[in-house]
PDB file of C-alpha atoms in Angstrom:
ATOM      1  CA  GLU A  99     -21.883  82.173 -45.586  1.00 88.00           C
ATOM      2  CA  ILE A 100     -24.226  84.825 -47.479  1.00 90.00           C
ATOM      3  CA  VAL A 101     -27.549  83.239 -47.471  1.00 88.00           C
ATOM      4  CA  ALA A 102     -30.462  84.738 -49.701  1.00 88.00           C
ATOM      5  CA  ARG A 103     -34.080  84.394 -48.454  1.00 88.00           C
ATOM      6  CA  ASP A 104     -37.213  85.171 -50.432  1.00 90.00           C
ATOM      7  CA  VAL A 105     -39.926  86.663 -48.230  1.00 90.00           C
ATOM      8  CA  GLN A 106     -43.571  87.035 -49.295  1.00 89.00           C
ATOM      9  CA  PHE A 107     -45.463  89.360 -46.665  1.00 89.00           C
ATOM     10  CA  ALA A 108     -49.107  89.086 -48.254  1.00 89.00           C
ATOM     11  CA  ALA A 109     -50.787  86.446 -50.497  1.00 90.00           C
ATOM     12  CA  GLY A 110     -50.119  87.730 -54.013  1.00 89.00           C
ATOM     13  CA  ALA A 111     -47.658  90.287 -53.479  1.00 90.00           C
ATOM     14  CA  PRO A 112     -44.292  89.901 -54.893  1.00 91.00           C
ATOM     15  CA  SER A 113     -41.378  88.472 -52.711  1.00 92.00           C
ATOM     16  CA  GLU A 114     -38.554  90.501 -51.392  1.00 90.00           C
ATOM     17  CA  THR A 115     -35.006  88.964 -51.280  1.00 90.00           C
ATOM     18  CA  TYR A 116     -33.495  89.233 -47.933  1.00 88.00           C
ATOM     19  CA  HIS A 117     -29.800  88.594 -47.255  1.00 85.00           C
ATOM     20  CA  ALA A 118     -28.377  87.070 -43.944  1.00 84.00           C
ATOM     21  CA  VAL A 119     -24.773  85.667 -42.567  1.00 85.00           C
ATOM     22  CA  GLN A 120     -24.990  82.130 -41.606  1.00 87.00           C
ATOM     23  CA  GLN A 121     -22.294  81.102 -39.199  1.00 89.00           C
ATOM     24  CA  ALA A 122     -21.922  79.024 -36.292  1.00 92.00           C
ATOM     25  CA  ASP A 123     -23.439  79.771 -32.883  1.00 93.00           C
ATOM     26  CA  TYR A 124     -21.123  81.229 -30.422  1.00 95.00           C
ATOM     27  CA  VAL A 125     -20.539  81.556 -26.465  1.00 97.00           C
ATOM     28  CA  ALA A 126     -19.859  84.213 -24.051  1.00 97.00           C
ATOM     29  CA  MET A 127     -18.439  83.813 -20.555  1.00 97.00           C
ATOM     30  CA  LEU A 128     -18.840  86.190 -17.441  1.00 98.00           C
ATOM     31  CA  ALA A 129     -16.302  84.208 -15.455  1.00 98.00           C
ATOM     32  CA  ARG A 130     -15.468  85.013 -11.824  1.00 98.00           C
ATOM     33  CA  VAL A 131     -12.318  83.936 -10.204  1.00 98.00           C
ATOM     34  CA  PRO A 132     -11.955  82.613  -6.572  1.00 97.00           C
ATOM     35  CA  ASP A 133     -10.836  86.455  -5.544  1.00 97.00           C
ATOM     36  CA  GLY A 134     -14.375  87.793  -6.982  1.00 96.00           C
ATOM     37  CA  ARG A 135     -12.706  89.560  -9.877  1.00 97.00           C
ATOM     38  CA  PHE A 136     -13.786  88.985 -13.562  1.00 97.00           C
ATOM     39  CA  LEU A 137     -11.824  87.751 -16.479  1.00 98.00           C
ATOM     40  CA  LEU A 138     -11.411  89.842 -19.552  1.00 97.00           C
ATOM     41  CA  VAL A 139      -9.139  89.132 -22.561  1.00 97.00           C
ATOM     42  CA  ARG A 140      -7.660  91.745 -25.208  1.00 96.00           C
ATOM     43  CA  GLN A 141      -7.071  90.770 -28.774  1.00 93.00           C
ATOM     44  CA  TYR A 142      -6.791  92.240 -32.412  1.00 92.00           C
ATOM     45  CA  ARG A 143     -10.083  92.327 -34.216  1.00 90.00           C
ATOM     46  CA  PRO A 144      -9.662  92.714 -37.896  1.00 90.00           C
ATOM     47  CA  ALA A 145     -13.503  93.686 -38.639  1.00 88.00           C
ATOM     48  CA  VAL A 146     -12.989  96.769 -36.477  1.00 89.00           C
ATOM     49  CA  GLU A 147      -9.002  97.118 -37.052  1.00 92.00           C
ATOM     50  CA  ALA A 148      -8.410  97.471 -33.459  1.00 90.00           C
ATOM     51  CA  PHE A 149      -7.449  95.615 -30.100  1.00 93.00           C
ATOM     52  CA  THR A 150     -10.891  95.099 -28.082  1.00 94.00           C
ATOM     53  CA  TRP A 151     -11.571  94.183 -24.355  1.00 96.00           C
ATOM     54  CA  GLU A 152     -14.047  91.387 -24.429  1.00 96.00           C
ATOM     55  CA  LEU A 153     -15.185  88.323 -22.109  1.00 97.00           C
ATOM     56  CA  PRO A 154     -13.898  85.003 -23.045  1.00 97.00           C
ATOM     57  CA  ALA A 155     -15.708  83.612 -26.060  1.00 96.00           C
ATOM     58  CA  GLY A 156     -15.616  81.579 -29.033  1.00 95.00           C
ATOM     59  CA  MET A 157     -17.342  79.488 -31.630  1.00 95.00           C
ATOM     60  CA  VAL A 158     -19.637  76.339 -31.139  1.00 97.00           C
ATOM     61  CA  ASP A 159     -17.746  73.565 -32.699  1.00 95.00           C
ATOM     62  CA  PRO A 160     -20.363  71.222 -35.042  1.00 94.00           C
ATOM     63  CA  GLY A 161     -21.844  68.619 -32.610  1.00 95.00           C
ATOM     64  CA  GLU A 162     -20.321  70.117 -29.358  1.00 96.00           C
ATOM     65  CA  ASP A 163     -22.579  71.384 -26.726  1.00 97.00           C
ATOM     66  CA  PRO A 164     -22.689  75.180 -25.911  1.00 97.00           C
ATOM     67  CA  GLN A 165     -21.690  74.752 -22.300  1.00 98.00           C
ATOM     68  CA  ARG A 166     -18.746  72.355 -23.216  1.00 98.00           C
ATOM     69  CA  THR A 167     -17.762  75.056 -25.537  1.00 97.00           C
ATOM     70  CA  ALA A 168     -17.720  77.808 -22.930  1.00 98.00           C
ATOM     71  CA  GLU A 169     -16.006  75.732 -20.538  1.00 98.00           C
ATOM     72  CA  ARG A 170     -13.294  74.527 -23.253  1.00 96.00           C
ATOM     73  CA  GLU A 171     -12.875  78.197 -24.393  1.00 96.00           C
ATOM     74  CA  LEU A 172     -12.469  79.744 -21.015  1.00 97.00           C
ATOM     75  CA  LEU A 173      -9.621  77.116 -20.179  1.00 96.00           C
ATOM     76  CA  GLU A 174      -7.805  77.660 -23.522  1.00 94.00           C
ATOM     77  CA  GLU A 175      -8.092  81.458 -23.575  1.00 94.00           C
ATOM     78  CA  THR A 176      -7.549  82.196 -19.570  1.00 96.00           C
ATOM     79  CA  GLY A 177      -6.281  78.940 -17.859  1.00 95.00           C
ATOM     80  CA  PHE A 178      -8.908  79.141 -15.677  1.00 97.00           C
ATOM     81  CA  PRO A 179     -11.015  75.886 -15.364  1.00 97.00           C
ATOM     82  CA  ALA A 180     -14.723  76.230 -14.724  1.00 98.00           C
ATOM     83  CA  LEU A 181     -15.948  75.051 -11.680  1.00 98.00           C
ATOM     84  CA  ARG A 182     -19.675  76.024 -11.640  1.00 98.00           C
ATOM     85  CA  THR A 183     -21.368  76.763 -14.817  1.00 98.00           C
ATOM     86  CA  GLN A 184     -24.765  78.677 -15.256  1.00 98.00           C
ATOM     87  CA  ALA A 185     -26.394  79.125 -18.404  1.00 98.00           C
ATOM     88  CA  LEU A 186     -27.792  82.627 -18.623  1.00 98.00           C
ATOM     89  CA  GLY A 187     -29.903  82.398 -21.872  1.00 96.00           C
ATOM     90  CA  CYS A 188     -29.470  82.055 -25.839  1.00 96.00           C
ATOM     91  CA  HIS A 189     -30.244  84.916 -27.623  1.00 94.00           C
ATOM     92  CA  ALA A 190     -29.876  86.626 -31.524  1.00 90.00           C
ATOM     93  CA  PRO A 191     -26.953  88.463 -31.695  1.00 86.00           C
ATOM     94  CA  CYS A 192     -28.210  90.504 -34.723  1.00 83.00           C
ATOM     95  CA  THR A 193     -31.803  89.715 -35.867  1.00 83.00           C
ATOM     96  CA  ALA A 194     -31.315  91.856 -39.220  1.00 83.00           C
ATOM     97  CA  ARG A 195     -28.137  89.955 -40.531  1.00 86.00           C
ATOM     98  CA  LEU A 196     -26.939  87.274 -38.461  1.00 84.00           C
ATOM     99  CA  SER A 197     -28.792  83.772 -38.393  1.00 84.00           C
ATOM    100  CA  ASN A 198     -26.758  82.104 -35.335  1.00 89.00           C
ATOM    101  CA  ARG A 199     -27.099  82.390 -31.729  1.00 93.00           C
ATOM    102  CA  ILE A 200     -25.254  83.500 -28.567  1.00 94.00           C
ATOM    103  CA  HIS A 201     -25.053  81.393 -25.681  1.00 97.00           C
ATOM    104  CA  SER A 202     -24.171  83.167 -22.398  1.00 97.00           C
ATOM    105  CA  TYR A 203     -22.988  81.883 -19.340  1.00 98.00           C
ATOM    106  CA  PHE A 204     -21.813  82.886 -15.691  1.00 98.00           C
ATOM    107  CA  ILE A 205     -19.060  80.634 -14.669  1.00 98.00           C
ATOM    108  CA  GLU A 206     -17.338  80.478 -11.243  1.00 98.00           C
ATOM    109  CA  THR A 207     -13.674  79.245 -11.732  1.00 98.00           C
ATOM    110  CA  GLY A 208     -11.141  77.482 -10.050  1.00 97.00           C
ATOM    111  CA  GLU A 209      -7.409  78.799  -9.538  1.00 96.00           C
ATOM    112  CA  ARG A 210      -5.411  79.406 -12.829  1.00 96.00           C
ATOM    113  CA  ARG A 211      -3.789  76.353 -13.976  1.00 93.00           C
ATOM    114  CA  PRO A 212      -0.019  77.301 -14.290  1.00 89.00           C
ATOM    115  CA  ASP A 213       0.461  74.439 -17.090  1.00 88.00           C
ATOM    116  CA  THR A 214      -1.853  76.169 -19.558  1.00 84.00           C
ATOM    117  CA  PRO A 215       0.155  77.719 -22.541  1.00 83.00           C
ATOM    118  CA  SER A 216      -1.072  81.438 -23.305  1.00 78.00           C
ATOM    119  CA  GLU A 217      -2.912  81.699 -26.587  1.00 84.00           C
ATOM    120  CA  PRO A 218      -1.001  83.760 -28.973  1.00 85.00           C
ATOM    121  CA  GLY A 219      -2.148  87.359 -29.250  1.00 88.00           C
ATOM    122  CA  LEU A 220      -4.449  87.332 -26.200  1.00 91.00           C
ATOM    123  CA  THR A 221      -3.905  89.252 -23.140  1.00 94.00           C
ATOM    124  CA  VAL A 222      -5.774  88.203 -20.055  1.00 95.00           C
ATOM    125  CA  LYS A 223      -6.953  90.831 -17.434  1.00 96.00           C
ATOM    126  CA  LEU A 224      -8.676  90.447 -14.187  1.00 97.00           C
ATOM    127  CA  VAL A 225     -10.943  93.179 -13.185  1.00 96.00           C
ATOM    128  CA  ASP A 226     -13.444  93.791 -10.292  1.00 93.00           C
ATOM    129  CA  ALA A 227     -16.948  94.952 -10.976  1.00 92.00           C
ATOM    130  CA  ALA A 228     -16.384  98.963 -10.497  1.00 90.00           C
ATOM    131  CA  GLU A 229     -13.550  98.638 -12.695  1.00 92.00           C
ATOM    132  CA  LEU A 230     -15.678  96.464 -15.316  1.00 93.00           C
ATOM    133  CA  GLY A 231     -18.658  99.132 -15.296  1.00 91.00           C
ATOM    134  CA  ALA A 232     -15.818 102.129 -15.859  1.00 90.00           C
ATOM    135  CA  MET A 233     -14.625 100.127 -18.642  1.00 92.00           C
ATOM    136  CA  ILE A 234     -18.019  99.888 -20.405  1.00 92.00           C
ATOM    137  CA  ARG A 235     -19.033 103.393 -19.708  1.00 89.00           C
ATOM    138  CA  SER A 236     -15.725 104.920 -21.161  1.00 90.00           C
ATOM    139  CA  GLY A 237     -15.626 103.008 -24.242  1.00 91.00           C
ATOM    140  CA  ALA A 238     -12.775 100.832 -23.442  1.00 93.00           C
ATOM    141  CA  PHE A 239     -15.011  97.435 -23.266  1.00 92.00           C
ATOM    142  CA  THR A 240     -17.188  97.974 -26.594  1.00 89.00           C
ATOM    143  CA  LEU A 241     -18.563  94.533 -27.378  1.00 89.00           C
ATOM    144  CA  GLN A 242     -22.517  95.090 -26.968  1.00 88.00           C
ATOM    145  CA  LEU A 243     -23.113  91.307 -27.198  1.00 89.00           C
ATOM    146  CA  HIS A 244     -20.828  90.926 -24.155  1.00 92.00           C
ATOM    147  CA  ALA A 245     -22.362  93.702 -22.305  1.00 92.00           C
ATOM    148  CA  GLY A 246     -25.605  91.896 -22.796  1.00 93.00           C
ATOM    149  CA  THR A 247     -23.937  88.837 -20.920  1.00 96.00           C
ATOM    150  CA  ILE A 248     -22.854  90.932 -18.207  1.00 95.00           C
ATOM    151  CA  LEU A 249     -26.638  92.536 -17.916  1.00 94.00           C
ATOM    152  CA  LEU A 250     -28.094  89.030 -17.849  1.00 95.00           C
ATOM    153  CA  ALA A 251     -25.697  87.961 -15.113  1.00 96.00           C
ATOM    154  CA  ALA A 252     -26.893  91.316 -13.193  1.00 93.00           C
ATOM    155  CA  LEU A 253     -30.620  90.591 -13.905  1.00 93.00           C
ATOM    156  CA  ARG A 254     -30.429  87.204 -12.273  1.00 94.00           C
ATOM    157  CA  GLY A 255     -28.406  88.586  -9.314  1.00 93.00           C
ATOM    158  CA  LEU A 256     -24.934  87.110 -10.101  1.00 93.00           C
ATOM    159  CA  ILE A 257     -23.652  90.241  -9.601  1.00 91.00           C
ATOM    160  CA  GLY A 258     -25.083  93.521  -8.310  1.00 83.00           C
ATOM    161  CA  PHE A 259     -25.740  96.540 -10.468  1.00 79.00           C
ATOM    162  CA  ASP A 260     -24.570  98.935  -8.064  1.00 81.00           C
ATOM    163  CA  ALA A 261     -21.291  97.144  -8.072  1.00 79.00           C
ATOM    164  CA  LEU A 262     -20.863  98.224 -11.778  1.00 81.00           C
ATOM    165  CA  MET A 263     -22.184 101.977 -11.148  1.00 79.00           C
ATOM    166  CA  PRO A 264     -19.866 104.672 -10.398  1.00 75.00           C
ATOM    167  CA  PRO A 265     -19.423 105.731  -6.696  1.00 73.00           C
ATOM    168  CA  GLY A 266     -22.310 107.436  -5.417  1.00 70.00           C
ATOM    169  CA  ALA A 267     -24.628 106.608  -8.547  1.00 70.00           C
ATOM    170  CA  GLN A 268     -28.123 105.123  -7.927  1.00 64.00           C
ATOM    171  CA  PRO A 269     -28.615 101.615  -9.347  1.00 55.00           C
ATOM    172  CA  PRO A 270     -31.714 101.366 -11.585  1.00 57.00           C
ATOM    173  CA  ASP A 271     -34.952 100.312  -9.749  1.00 61.00           C
TER     174      ASP A 271
END
């Protein structure tokens, strides 16, 4: 939904109208499977008219707890159940145009459930941290909001910056 908001920056000044897109909050998960690799999903995104590699993610249903959404979406998209879920934070995806929030999580999974059907149009891929870093650097992984979730996990020490760096590169101080 497009929302118009009139804002008056100073007493007596004329109001200015600003527009925003109002939509549901969503979740993004950096999920690590038991062998230490991370889950990615590939799907077609009509907004950019391309297939994209992303973290598992989804929209929060009305009345649903965002952590529950993250665990449900992870299982639906990948077949991997959440064993331990850690909140990484809740942030604004775009303060200029979007009024919703993105809830980021780091999830340790169990083994893939073989009885989980594949979601149509979705491809699941397992990558190690070095492959994930290479995909971000090359532009194969382009969703900046999800790169932010990966950064939040690294800042909390859940994955090492050095693991994401190319061989021989120095991690940031």
